[in-house]
Structures are given as C-alpha cells and as structure tokens.
mmCIF file of C-alpha atoms in Angstrom:
data_model
loop_
_atom_site.group_PDB
_atom_site.id
_atom_site.type_symbol
_atom_site.label_atom_id
_atom_site.label_comp_id
_atom_site.label_asym_id
_atom_site.label_seq_id
_atom_site.Cartn_x
_atom_site.Cartn_y
_atom_site.Cartn_z
ATOM 1 C CA UNK A 30 51.697 43.245 21.062
ATOM 2 C CA UNK A 31 53.656 46.721 20.467
ATOM 3 C CA UNK A 32 52.533 49.043 17.724
ATOM 4 C CA UNK A 33 54.788 51.390 16.007
ATOM 5 C CA UNK A 34 52.888 54.041 14.138
ATOM 6 C CA UNK A 35 54.745 55.932 11.463
ATOM 7 C CA UNK A 36 52.334 59.516 10.687
ATOM 8 C CA UNK A 37 53.379 60.334 7.067
ATOM 9 C CA UNK A 38 53.739 58.512 3.949
ATOM 10 C CA UNK A 39 56.868 59.121 1.806
ATOM 11 C CA UNK A 40 60.395 57.714 1.820
ATOM 12 C CA UNK A 41 61.195 58.378 5.345
ATOM 13 C CA UNK A 42 58.299 56.120 6.531
ATOM 14 C CA UNK A 43 59.228 53.656 3.946
ATOM 15 C CA UNK A 44 62.643 53.472 5.004
ATOM 16 C CA UNK A 45 61.928 53.565 8.737
ATOM 17 C CA UNK A 46 59.289 50.389 8.326
ATOM 18 C CA UNK A 47 62.074 48.641 6.357
ATOM 19 C CA UNK A 48 64.582 48.875 8.923
ATOM 20 C CA UNK A 49 62.048 47.730 11.771
ATOM 21 C CA UNK A 50 61.418 44.533 10.174
ATOM 22 C CA UNK A 51 65.151 44.290 9.233
ATOM 23 C CA UNK A 52 66.034 44.678 12.916
ATOM 24 C CA UNK A 53 63.856 42.078 13.870
ATOM 25 C CA UNK A 54 61.060 43.990 15.293
ATOM 26 C CA UNK A 55 57.850 41.704 15.129
ATOM 27 C CA UNK A 56 55.128 44.022 16.278
ATOM 28 C CA UNK A 57 52.532 45.990 14.659
ATOM 29 C CA UNK A 58 53.967 48.535 12.071
ATOM 30 C CA UNK A 59 51.600 50.896 10.758
ATOM 31 C CA UNK A 60 52.436 53.686 8.138
ATOM 32 C CA UNK A 61 48.996 56.436 7.798
ATOM 33 C CA UNK A 62 50.117 58.914 5.057
ATOM 34 C CA UNK A 63 47.590 61.713 3.502
ATOM 35 C CA UNK A 64 48.325 60.952 -0.009
ATOM 36 C CA UNK A 65 46.862 58.012 -2.039
ATOM 37 C CA UNK A 66 49.818 56.484 -3.141
ATOM 38 C CA UNK A 67 52.122 54.030 -1.741
ATOM 39 C CA UNK A 68 55.448 55.893 -0.100
ATOM 40 C CA UNK A 69 57.676 57.205 -3.261
ATOM 41 C CA UNK A 70 60.951 58.992 -3.754
ATOM 42 C CA UNK A 71 60.504 62.596 -4.517
ATOM 43 C CA UNK A 72 63.487 63.578 -6.814
ATOM 44 C CA UNK A 73 62.288 61.868 -9.790
ATOM 45 C CA UNK A 74 59.101 64.219 -9.671
ATOM 46 C CA UNK A 75 61.546 67.208 -10.755
ATOM 47 C CA UNK A 76 64.000 64.937 -12.456
ATOM 48 C CA UNK A 77 63.360 61.887 -14.785
ATOM 49 C CA UNK A 78 59.675 61.607 -13.998
ATOM 50 C CA UNK A 79 59.069 64.938 -14.905
ATOM 51 C CA UNK A 80 61.109 64.631 -18.193
ATOM 52 C CA UNK A 81 59.113 61.347 -18.941
ATOM 53 C CA UNK A 82 62.159 59.481 -18.768
ATOM 54 C CA UNK A 83 61.326 57.249 -15.526
ATOM 55 C CA UNK A 84 57.877 55.228 -15.444
ATOM 56 C CA UNK A 85 55.705 55.864 -12.793
ATOM 57 C CA UNK A 86 56.381 52.289 -11.341
ATOM 58 C CA UNK A 87 59.896 53.636 -10.849
ATOM 59 C CA UNK A 88 59.465 56.056 -8.480
ATOM 60 C CA UNK A 89 57.900 53.856 -5.708
ATOM 61 C CA UNK A 90 60.058 52.295 -2.746
ATOM 62 C CA UNK A 91 58.285 49.334 -2.628
ATOM 63 C CA UNK A 92 55.289 47.567 -4.301
ATOM 64 C CA UNK A 93 52.164 46.657 -2.531
ATOM 65 C CA UNK A 94 53.210 43.183 -2.168
ATOM 66 C CA UNK A 95 56.453 44.067 -0.377
ATOM 67 C CA UNK A 96 54.702 45.552 2.484
ATOM 68 C CA UNK A 97 52.136 42.613 2.476
ATOM 69 C CA UNK A 98 55.195 40.159 2.775
ATOM 70 C CA UNK A 99 56.475 42.411 5.352
ATOM 71 C CA UNK A 100 53.588 42.840 7.904
ATOM 72 C CA UNK A 101 53.469 46.494 7.078
ATOM 73 C CA UNK A 102 50.182 48.254 7.232
ATOM 74 C CA UNK A 103 49.781 51.159 4.758
ATOM 75 C CA UNK A 104 46.915 53.327 5.289
ATOM 76 C CA UNK A 105 46.937 55.536 2.065
ATOM 77 C CA UNK A 106 44.619 58.769 2.083
ATOM 78 C CA UNK A 107 44.591 58.679 6.035
ATOM 79 C CA UNK A 108 46.466 61.576 7.128
ATOM 80 C CA UNK A 109 47.185 61.920 11.307
ATOM 81 C CA UNK A 110 45.141 64.476 12.303
ATOM 82 C CA UNK A 111 45.546 64.176 15.986
ATOM 83 C CA UNK A 112 48.089 63.183 18.595
ATOM 84 C CA UNK A 113 47.013 62.335 22.290
ATOM 85 C CA UNK A 114 50.475 61.586 24.143
ATOM 86 C CA UNK A 115 48.303 60.855 27.237
ATOM 87 C CA UNK A 116 46.327 58.009 25.606
ATOM 88 C CA UNK A 117 49.155 56.851 23.442
ATOM 89 C CA UNK A 118 46.883 57.351 20.486
ATOM 90 C CA UNK A 119 46.494 59.054 16.979
ATOM 91 C CA UNK A 120 43.564 60.116 15.402
ATOM 92 C CA UNK A 121 43.248 59.556 11.358
ATOM 93 C CA UNK A 122 41.349 61.841 9.095
ATOM 94 C CA UNK A 123 37.813 59.927 9.512
ATOM 95 C CA UNK A 124 38.088 59.765 13.230
ATOM 96 C CA UNK A 125 39.452 56.402 13.225
ATOM 97 C CA UNK A 126 42.131 56.309 16.391
ATOM 98 C CA UNK A 127 45.330 53.960 16.673
ATOM 99 C CA UNK A 128 47.299 52.932 19.531
ATOM 100 C CA UNK A 129 50.887 53.293 19.531
ATOM 101 C CA UNK A 130 53.945 51.963 21.737
ATOM 102 C CA UNK A 131 56.026 54.491 19.785
ATOM 103 C CA UNK A 132 55.264 56.965 17.083
ATOM 104 C CA UNK A 133 57.511 58.742 14.286
ATOM 105 C CA UNK A 134 56.518 61.826 12.995
ATOM 106 C CA UNK A 135 57.650 61.831 9.564
ATOM 107 C CA UNK A 136 55.097 64.440 8.201
ATOM 108 C CA UNK A 137 57.194 65.928 5.984
ATOM 109 C CA UNK A 138 57.068 69.542 4.719
ATOM 110 C CA UNK A 139 54.710 71.290 2.130
ATOM 111 C CA UNK A 140 55.241 73.935 -0.606
ATOM 112 C CA UNK A 141 55.364 77.725 0.448
ATOM 113 C CA UNK A 142 52.299 79.508 -1.332
ATOM 114 C CA UNK A 143 52.134 82.657 -3.265
ATOM 115 C CA UNK A 144 49.071 84.711 -1.712
ATOM 116 C CA UNK A 145 48.734 87.104 -4.558
ATOM 117 C CA UNK A 146 45.915 88.179 -6.498
ATOM 118 C CA UNK A 147 45.341 85.424 -9.014
ATOM 119 C CA UNK A 148 46.871 82.613 -7.321
ATOM 120 C CA UNK A 149 44.051 80.386 -7.522
ATOM 121 C CA UNK A 150 43.881 80.163 -11.576
ATOM 122 C CA UNK A 151 44.520 77.397 -13.554
ATOM 123 C CA UNK A 152 47.922 76.738 -14.720
ATOM 124 C CA UNK A 153 49.517 77.984 -11.422
ATOM 125 C CA UNK A 154 51.572 74.916 -10.394
ATOM 126 C CA UNK A 155 53.176 74.043 -7.253
ATOM 127 C CA UNK A 156 55.650 70.653 -7.167
ATOM 128 C CA UNK A 157 55.650 68.495 -4.418
ATOM 129 C CA UNK A 158 53.497 65.127 -5.075
ATOM 130 C CA UNK A 159 52.849 62.721 -7.590
ATOM 131 C CA UNK A 160 50.080 64.082 -8.663
ATOM 132 C CA UNK A 161 51.638 67.710 -8.979
ATOM 133 C CA UNK A 162 54.343 66.306 -11.200
ATOM 134 C CA UNK A 163 51.710 64.109 -13.206
ATOM 135 C CA UNK A 164 49.651 67.827 -14.300
ATOM 136 C CA UNK A 165 52.754 69.702 -14.683
ATOM 137 C CA UNK A 166 53.943 67.004 -16.994
ATOM 138 C CA UNK A 167 50.805 67.603 -18.993
ATOM 139 C CA UNK A 168 51.140 70.942 -19.002
ATOM 140 C CA UNK A 169 54.590 71.279 -20.213
ATOM 141 C CA UNK A 170 54.098 68.860 -23.140
ATOM 142 C CA UNK A 171 51.966 71.742 -24.675
ATOM 143 C CA UNK A 172 54.729 73.814 -25.279
ATOM 144 C CA UNK A 173 53.279 76.890 -23.900
ATOM 145 C CA UNK A 174 55.112 79.833 -22.245
ATOM 146 C CA UNK A 175 56.343 78.768 -18.862
ATOM 147 C CA UNK A 176 57.246 81.203 -16.098
ATOM 148 C CA UNK A 177 59.150 80.038 -13.259
ATOM 149 C CA UNK A 178 58.596 81.732 -9.928
ATOM 150 C CA UNK A 179 61.765 81.189 -7.840
ATOM 151 C CA UNK A 180 65.216 80.059 -8.830
ATOM 152 C CA UNK A 181 66.023 77.558 -6.026
ATOM 153 C CA UNK A 182 66.710 73.948 -6.361
ATOM 154 C CA UNK A 183 62.716 73.075 -7.739
ATOM 155 C CA UNK A 184 62.661 76.146 -9.832
ATOM 156 C CA UNK A 185 65.900 75.638 -12.033
ATOM 157 C CA UNK A 186 65.073 71.827 -12.479
ATOM 158 C CA UNK A 187 61.444 72.549 -13.498
ATOM 159 C CA UNK A 188 63.004 75.281 -15.963
ATOM 160 C CA UNK A 189 65.403 72.548 -17.423
ATOM 161 C CA UNK A 190 62.234 70.296 -17.667
ATOM 162 C CA UNK A 191 60.318 72.951 -19.646
ATOM 163 C CA UNK A 192 63.140 73.458 -21.760
ATOM 164 C CA UNK A 193 63.496 69.693 -22.629
ATOM 165 C CA UNK A 194 59.836 70.037 -23.972
ATOM 166 C CA UNK A 195 60.572 72.961 -26.360
ATOM 167 C CA UNK A 196 58.786 75.603 -23.752
ATOM 168 C CA UNK A 197 59.887 79.241 -24.133
ATOM 169 C CA UNK A 198 60.834 79.862 -19.878
ATOM 170 C CA UNK A 199 61.393 82.882 -17.882
ATOM 171 C CA UNK A 200 62.405 82.455 -14.167
ATOM 172 C CA UNK A 201 61.615 85.542 -11.570
ATOM 173 C CA UNK A 202 63.923 85.594 -8.757
ATOM 174 C CA UNK A 203 63.810 88.579 -6.203
ATOM 175 C CA UNK A 204 67.345 87.373 -5.138
ATOM 176 C CA UNK A 205 70.656 88.619 -7.015
ATOM 177 C CA UNK A 206 71.336 84.941 -8.456
ATOM 178 C CA UNK A 207 69.835 81.267 -8.581
ATOM 179 C CA UNK A 208 70.458 79.651 -5.291
ATOM 180 C CA UNK A 209 72.022 82.927 -3.749
ATOM 181 C CA UNK A 210 70.915 82.118 -0.300
ATOM 182 C CA UNK A 211 71.962 78.318 -0.553
ATOM 183 C CA UNK A 212 74.996 78.027 -2.553
ATOM 184 C CA UNK A 213 76.137 81.905 -2.353
ATOM 185 C CA UNK A 214 77.104 84.391 -5.289
ATOM 186 C CA UNK A 215 80.145 82.309 -6.612
ATOM 187 C CA UNK A 216 78.083 79.195 -7.860
ATOM 188 C CA UNK A 217 74.964 81.535 -8.705
ATOM 189 C CA UNK A 218 76.540 82.391 -11.320
ATOM 190 C CA UNK A 219 77.482 79.259 -12.593
ATOM 191 C CA UNK A 220 73.782 78.031 -12.600
ATOM 192 C CA UNK A 221 72.908 81.445 -14.290
ATOM 193 C CA UNK A 222 75.190 80.894 -16.821
ATOM 194 C CA UNK A 223 73.877 77.436 -17.238
ATOM 195 C CA UNK A 224 70.189 78.328 -17.855
ATOM 196 C CA UNK A 225 71.044 81.526 -20.015
ATOM 197 C CA UNK A 226 73.234 79.010 -22.263
ATOM 198 C CA UNK A 227 69.651 76.697 -22.617
ATOM 199 C CA UNK A 228 67.672 79.624 -23.660
ATOM 200 C CA UNK A 229 66.024 80.645 -20.295
ATOM 201 C CA UNK A 230 65.641 84.564 -19.574
ATOM 202 C CA UNK A 231 66.261 85.253 -16.005
ATOM 203 C CA UNK A 232 64.815 88.084 -14.085
ATOM 204 C CA UNK A 233 66.728 88.944 -10.899
ATOM 205 C CA UNK A 234 65.687 91.319 -8.123
ATOM 206 C CA UNK A 235 62.161 91.146 -8.814
ATOM 207 C CA UNK A 236 59.629 89.024 -7.167
ATOM 208 C CA UNK A 237 55.824 87.998 -8.558
ATOM 209 C CA UNK A 238 52.961 90.621 -7.414
ATOM 210 C CA UNK A 239 50.102 88.721 -8.998
ATOM 211 C CA UNK A 240 48.570 86.339 -11.981
ATOM 212 C CA UNK A 241 46.579 87.636 -14.641
ATOM 213 C CA UNK A 242 43.829 85.778 -16.520
ATOM 214 C CA UNK A 243 40.122 84.922 -16.179
ATOM 215 C CA UNK A 244 39.881 81.287 -15.048
ATOM 216 C CA UNK A 245 43.349 80.318 -16.647
ATOM 217 C CA UNK A 246 46.520 81.908 -16.114
ATOM 218 C CA UNK A 247 47.428 84.332 -18.948
ATOM 219 C CA UNK A 248 50.408 86.667 -17.137
ATOM 220 C CA UNK A 249 52.687 87.105 -14.661
ATOM 221 C CA UNK A 250 52.877 90.498 -12.843
ATOM 222 C CA UNK A 251 56.097 91.275 -11.203
ATOM 223 C CA UNK A 252 56.682 93.633 -8.457
ATOM 224 C CA UNK A 253 58.822 96.070 -10.615
ATOM 225 C CA UNK A 254 55.469 96.739 -12.836
ATOM 226 C CA UNK A 255 56.041 94.170 -15.886
ATOM 227 C CA UNK A 256 54.255 91.563 -16.919
ATOM 228 C CA UNK A 257 55.325 87.973 -18.380
ATOM 229 C CA UNK A 258 53.206 86.217 -20.708
ATOM 230 C CA UNK A 259 52.304 83.158 -19.264
ATOM 231 C CA UNK A 260 50.580 79.846 -20.046
ATOM 232 C CA UNK A 261 52.237 77.761 -17.207
ATOM 233 C CA UNK A 262 53.823 79.005 -13.904
ATOM 234 C CA UNK A 263 55.743 77.115 -11.452
ATOM 235 C CA UNK A 264 55.659 78.462 -8.099
ATOM 236 C CA UNK A 265 59.284 77.245 -6.380
ATOM 237 C CA UNK A 266 59.763 79.404 -3.441
ATOM 238 C CA UNK A 267 60.396 76.737 -0.567
ATOM 239 C CA UNK A 268 59.030 74.448 1.435
ATOM 240 C CA UNK A 269 57.703 74.959 5.361
ATOM 241 C CA UNK A 270 57.741 72.008 7.585
ATOM 242 C CA UNK A 271 54.770 70.152 8.194
ATOM 243 C CA UNK A 272 54.378 70.862 12.192
ATOM 244 C CA UNK A 273 51.306 71.334 13.147
ATOM 245 C CA UNK A 274 50.499 68.033 14.319
ATOM 246 C CA UNK A 275 53.444 68.227 16.876
ATOM 247 C CA UNK A 276 52.747 71.668 17.800
ATOM 248 C CA UNK A 277 48.884 70.771 18.686
ATOM 249 C CA UNK A 278 50.364 67.684 20.891
ATOM 250 C CA UNK A 279 52.556 70.221 22.829
ATOM 251 C CA UNK A 280 55.740 68.993 21.345
ATOM 252 C CA UNK A 281 58.680 71.796 20.769
ATOM 253 C CA UNK A 282 58.792 73.424 17.292
ATOM 254 C CA UNK A 283 61.405 75.608 15.880
ATOM 255 C CA UNK A 284 61.484 75.462 12.096
ATOM 256 C CA UNK A 285 60.591 71.600 12.155
ATOM 257 C CA UNK A 286 59.888 69.243 15.328
ATOM 258 C CA UNK A 287 62.809 69.405 17.517
ATOM 259 C CA UNK A 288 64.662 66.479 18.136
ATOM 260 C CA UNK A 289 67.954 65.343 19.833
ATOM 261 C CA UNK A 290 70.880 63.799 17.669
ATOM 262 C CA UNK A 291 69.068 60.502 18.319
ATOM 263 C CA UNK A 292 65.703 61.695 16.584
ATOM 264 C CA UNK A 293 63.861 62.001 20.007
ATOM 265 C CA UNK A 294 61.470 64.430 21.110
ATOM 266 C CA UNK A 295 61.234 65.312 24.772
ATOM 267 C CA UNK A 296 58.357 62.641 24.554
ATOM 268 C CA UNK A 297 60.184 59.647 25.030
ATOM 269 C CA UNK A 298 57.627 57.609 22.923
ATOM 270 C CA UNK A 299 57.465 60.198 20.074
ATOM 271 C CA UNK A 300 60.329 60.768 17.574
ATOM 272 C CA UNK A 301 60.958 62.676 14.336
ATOM 273 C CA UNK A 302 62.795 62.482 11.167
ATOM 274 C CA UNK A 303 63.318 63.802 7.443
ATOM 275 C CA UNK A 304 61.936 66.856 6.494
ATOM 276 C CA UNK A 305 60.010 68.076 9.387
ATOM 277 C CA UNK A 306 63.001 67.134 11.910
ATOM 278 C CA UNK A 307 65.181 70.044 13.483
ATOM 279 C CA UNK A 308 67.922 67.689 14.594
ATOM 280 C CA UNK A 309 70.838 68.364 16.920
ATOM 281 C CA UNK A 310 74.144 68.611 15.337
ATOM 282 C CA UNK A 311 77.369 68.180 17.775
ATOM 283 C CA UNK A 312 79.412 69.104 14.605
ATOM 284 C CA UNK A 313 77.768 72.310 14.238
ATOM 285 C CA UNK A 314 76.709 73.550 17.766
ATOM 286 C CA UNK A 315 72.928 73.834 16.630
ATOM 287 C CA UNK A 316 69.859 72.204 15.370
ATOM 288 C CA UNK A 317 69.284 72.288 11.627
ATOM 289 C CA UNK A 318 66.819 70.981 9.191
ATOM 290 C CA UNK A 319 67.391 69.061 5.600
ATOM 291 C CA UNK A 320 64.822 68.933 3.184
ATOM 292 C CA UNK A 321 66.785 66.504 0.888
ATOM 293 C CA UNK A 322 66.526 62.881 -0.198
ATOM 294 C CA UNK A 323 69.188 62.047 2.160
ATOM 295 C CA UNK A 324 67.589 63.296 4.928
ATOM 296 C CA UNK A 325 64.788 60.907 4.539
ATOM 297 C CA UNK A 326 66.889 57.896 3.268
ATOM 298 C CA UNK A 327 69.523 58.046 6.083
ATOM 299 C CA UNK A 328 67.085 59.772 8.938
ATOM 300 C CA UNK A 329 64.308 57.014 8.441
ATOM 301 C CA UNK A 330 66.273 54.144 9.660
ATOM 302 C CA UNK A 331 68.148 56.277 12.391
ATOM 303 C CA UNK A 332 64.833 56.935 13.843
ATOM 304 C CA UNK A 333 63.767 53.366 13.403
ATOM 305 C CA UNK A 334 66.805 52.180 15.592
ATOM 306 C CA UNK A 335 66.125 54.842 18.184
ATOM 307 C CA UNK A 336 62.682 53.333 18.817
ATOM 308 C CA UNK A 337 63.997 50.245 19.417
ATOM 309 C CA UNK A 338 66.139 51.641 21.871
ATOM 310 C CA UNK A 339 69.687 51.497 20.058
ATOM 311 C CA UNK A 340 71.846 54.343 20.985
ATOM 312 C CA UNK A 341 71.741 56.588 18.167
ATOM 313 C CA UNK A 342 73.366 59.909 16.535
ATOM 314 C CA UNK A 343 72.086 61.067 13.391
ATOM 315 C CA UNK A 344 75.135 63.053 12.362
ATOM 316 C CA UNK A 345 75.371 62.355 8.670
ATOM 317 C CA UNK A 346 76.853 65.157 6.360
ATOM 318 C CA UNK A 347 73.833 66.826 4.462
ATOM 319 C CA UNK A 348 73.873 65.609 0.961
ATOM 320 C CA UNK A 349 71.811 66.220 -2.078
ATOM 321 C CA UNK A 350 71.707 66.031 -5.837
ATOM 322 C CA UNK A 351 70.503 67.659 -8.638
ATOM 323 C CA UNK A 352 70.590 67.176 -12.505
ATOM 324 C CA UNK A 353 70.084 70.236 -15.019
ATOM 325 C CA UNK A 354 70.214 69.937 -18.803
ATOM 326 C CA UNK A 355 73.947 68.033 -19.250
ATOM 327 C CA UNK A 356 74.991 69.329 -15.684
ATOM 328 C CA UNK A 357 74.729 66.795 -12.701
ATOM 329 C CA UNK A 358 76.029 67.482 -9.701
ATOM 330 C CA UNK A 359 76.540 66.491 -6.029
ATOM 331 C CA UNK A 360 76.881 68.510 -2.776
ATOM 332 C CA UNK A 361 77.841 67.559 0.792
ATOM 333 C CA UNK A 362 78.403 69.662 3.898
ATOM 334 C CA UNK A 363 76.490 72.360 5.376
ATOM 335 C CA UNK A 364 77.037 76.442 6.050
ATOM 336 C CA UNK A 365 74.432 78.991 7.293
ATOM 337 C CA UNK A 366 73.829 81.609 4.730
ATOM 338 C CA UNK A 367 76.814 83.381 4.036
ATOM 339 C CA UNK A 368 78.722 81.380 6.544
ATOM 340 C CA UNK A 369 82.026 81.090 4.621
ATOM 341 C CA UNK A 370 85.204 82.816 4.137
ATOM 342 C CA UNK A 371 85.665 81.921 0.453
ATOM 343 C CA UNK A 372 84.867 79.821 -2.743
ATOM 344 C CA UNK A 373 87.861 77.385 -4.205
ATOM 345 C CA UNK A 374 87.106 75.818 -7.485
ATOM 346 C CA UNK A 375 89.257 72.947 -9.410
ATOM 347 C CA UNK A 376 88.705 72.143 -12.854
ATOM 348 C CA UNK A 377 87.055 73.923 -15.615
ATOM 349 C CA UNK A 378 83.611 75.375 -16.471
ATOM 350 C CA UNK A 379 82.218 71.768 -18.031
ATOM 351 C CA UNK A 380 83.588 69.700 -14.993
ATOM 352 C CA UNK A 381 84.517 71.275 -11.419
ATOM 353 C CA UNK A 382 84.982 71.045 -7.877
ATOM 354 C CA UNK A 383 83.935 73.998 -5.838
ATOM 355 C CA UNK A 384 84.672 74.064 -1.794
ATOM 356 C CA UNK A 385 83.354 76.404 0.596
ATOM 357 C CA UNK A 386 85.826 77.325 3.423
ATOM 358 C CA UNK A 387 85.639 78.684 6.905
ATOM 359 C CA UNK A 388 88.812 79.378 8.965
ATOM 360 C CA UNK A 389 90.777 77.345 6.334
ATOM 361 C CA UNK A 390 88.883 74.440 6.739
ATOM 362 C CA UNK A 391 86.585 72.735 4.043
ATOM 363 C CA UNK A 392 83.006 73.157 5.476
ATOM 364 C CA UNK A 393 80.846 72.265 2.208
ATOM 365 C CA UNK A 394 81.863 70.561 -1.049
ATOM 366 C CA UNK A 395 80.115 70.121 -4.753
ATOM 367 C CA UNK A 396 80.977 68.604 -7.637
ATOM 368 C CA UNK A 397 79.675 69.111 -11.354
ATOM 369 C CA UNK A 398 80.469 66.407 -13.861
ATOM 370 C CA UNK A 399 83.118 65.011 -12.043
ATOM 371 C CA UNK A 400 82.080 61.359 -11.248
ATOM 372 C CA UNK A 401 85.635 59.732 -11.191
ATOM 373 C CA UNK A 402 86.628 61.817 -8.197
ATOM 374 C CA UNK A 403 82.900 62.297 -6.450
ATOM 375 C CA UNK A 404 82.615 63.373 -3.064
ATOM 376 C CA UNK A 405 84.252 60.991 -0.999
ATOM 377 C CA UNK A 406 87.423 62.645 -0.644
ATOM 378 C CA UNK A 407 85.093 65.759 -0.010
ATOM 379 C CA UNK A 408 83.436 64.417 2.922
ATOM 380 C CA UNK A 409 86.878 63.442 4.252
ATOM 381 C CA UNK A 410 87.899 66.786 4.298
ATOM 382 C CA UNK A 411 84.820 68.063 5.887
ATOM 383 C CA UNK A 412 85.295 65.330 8.323
ATOM 384 C CA UNK A 413 88.859 65.827 9.315
ATOM 385 C CA UNK A 414 88.416 69.521 10.378
ATOM 386 C CA UNK A 415 91.920 69.885 9.016
ATOM 387 C CA UNK A 416 92.997 73.448 7.506
ATOM 388 C CA UNK A 417 94.048 73.009 3.960
ATOM 389 C CA UNK A 418 96.072 75.351 1.627
ATOM 390 C CA UNK A 419 93.831 77.085 -0.766
ATOM 391 C CA UNK A 420 96.074 76.834 -3.728
ATOM 392 C CA UNK A 421 96.719 73.033 -3.549
ATOM 393 C CA UNK A 422 93.099 72.549 -2.925
ATOM 394 C CA UNK A 423 92.695 74.540 -6.695
ATOM 395 C CA UNK A 424 95.424 72.776 -8.638
ATOM 396 C CA UNK A 425 93.737 69.450 -10.327
ATOM 397 C CA UNK A 426 97.282 67.931 -10.740
ATOM 398 C CA UNK A 427 97.075 67.389 -7.076
ATOM 399 C CA UNK A 428 94.661 64.483 -5.810
ATOM 400 C CA UNK A 429 91.829 65.238 -3.341
ATOM 401 C CA UNK A 430 93.523 62.513 -1.163
ATOM 402 C CA UNK A 431 96.689 64.676 -0.882
#
C-alpha cells in the first residue's frame, strides 16, 4: 500500500492530509509532528487566543475523531529527525523508521533567538507554539511591565494584547519604524501612531544588548546604554525555516527548502510547503518564501495534489491579516524590501486602502477597516499588471473596479 508521510504537524500538514483524502487517496497517510498537540492554526496565538477571547478547542484544525474517521495517523511529539531518500524512509525521535512513497516536508519555522546575556532568564518569552501562548497569556494577566523586542507582526500584536491586559508596554526596535522592511516607512508611521495612541512607548534605532535579573528578568538593557524595567519580555525578531532535515538529506536549501512552482524538490518523491518552502514564482521571476497563514492553508492542498501526480502551479498571491486594537487589516501581494516606487492611499486615518506601485503597476495592497471593499479588487489590479493613474487610485469616489 502507498504511504504518504508528512513531516511536521501544523496547519500545512493538516490541510495536505485533508486534501489527500478529499482527492480519493486510499493509502496510508501519516502526520508526524514535534509538538504534543494536534495540528492547530497559529494566528490566534497572537490574537484571539492570547487575548482570552478564543477557547483552546477553536485553534485546532480538526479534532481527534475527525482524523480517526479519515484514517489519518497523527503522531504527536514525534519529530522527524532524519530522511533516507535512498531507502524511502524517515526516522522519528526515538529511532522508529517509517517508509514512504511520497514525503511532504512541512516542518515550518522557529523563532529567531536573541543570544544575549540573560537570554535564559525566566520571563523572556517567544511566541510560536500553543504552549508559548499559554505561558505568555498567564504572564500578561498579571499586568506587569512588558518590553517587546521587535516591531514586526508578532511584536505589534503581542504589544496590543499586553495593553488589552492593562500592562505598561515598551517596544524596542533597531529599525526606524514598525514593519519598516516589510511595508516601508509610509505604513510604518501609521502603525507607530496606532500604538502610541494606545499608550505604547516606542524606542526606534536601538536593539537589545542583554537582560538583567537574578533568576527572572527585571530589565532590558539596550545597545545605546539604556535600561528598561521589565517583568515580561516578548522577543519577536522573526523566524527561520526549519531546513536541517532537508539539508542533511542533500536537498537544496536557500532561505527554505528549494521547490519548483509545483512544490517539488529535486527529488521527485519529496515535496515541501508552508513556512519552510522557497517556491518558484513565475510572476516575480524568483523564489519567495512566505511565513503567513495563507502559505499553509493554500500550500498544503497544492502539495497534496502534486503528490498525487496532478499538474500544480502554486502561485497564489501572498496574503496575511492582522488585528491590533480597533484596527483590522488584510494585505496581499509582494515586493522585496524597498522594491516599490511609491505608496498611494485612499480613505481616512481610520479606514483606508494603501497600494504599493512599481513602474505604475500595483504590486501589493492593504486595507485597514475597509471590509466592504476588501481585497478582491486589489487582487484584480495586481494580477492584471495594468498601469494605473495614481490620482484616480487615490480618489475614494471612484470604485476600485474602475
């Protein structure tokens, strides 16, 4: 009997397994993940679940009965530690070996660590796993002083959660603005203002040099010689793809596991999807790796179909969403850092669209609290490749479809 094994136990894995069964695959399907939990969605960890608004059961993609009914084996707490491509086997933590016909690498990413003095003190948190969110929520509930290292998405969302619990919050960011490398200075200014209006202190142009404290953190030392009192520290300085398994097996790795547009590695029986995959995108003429929710929820099914022998081109526009205070936003598109000519906005300070243009063409778009208009017309603008009149684009009296 054919056996399809999925290395990794997150959303990508769950969606791939779900699609294999939906497409009629009757062989063995095994998900082997490092975490002790069934596959779950990560966005709630810095949003509703961290805020205490979503219960624990709501974060799981499916419950245990669903996997049993589908005949999908989920091996929790069983990280895949080695890949033998010649024998078509993977080795699990503990030494057990599983044979595979096709293998999907869905190993995801892990938080980048701050290796500075005091990094191992109690009270220094990272947010990637469900257990991390549990510990952080308990810590925030005490209302203590919070310092967030990094003004990316995780840093901003956890800062908003901390303010929800009434904690004093300081964000320390080496760059000149929040999300500077991701969205540029124009939108960075919006997010800086949003957090200042909610009482967050922002310190830009400085990084973390170390943590002070005996057994638990008591302060954050910055590289400009300052010291910020802290009871809780959240480090959100990005993530790195979990590529060691692929690299040790001789597969190409370049900021992720290298795959073609069909999510295939150079080994015809090994595929990769989700946070770990560096995917060829004909639209951009290069490989890109996207860490957001859509890369998992769309990449898992695409990989499953490719494993079944279907012709697949995984070229969905990158997409992500965020909730911070009263601001809900969605973004779609892609550009390299600094890879745009101008930003055009339409709307007001509370509800607006923003568009990133290159050569007169829209390459990415975002909305904040514009749920009626949403992103459909933005996607059409990006995919059309048409040049646009920036003045008409900025005019809210003109429909985006015009």
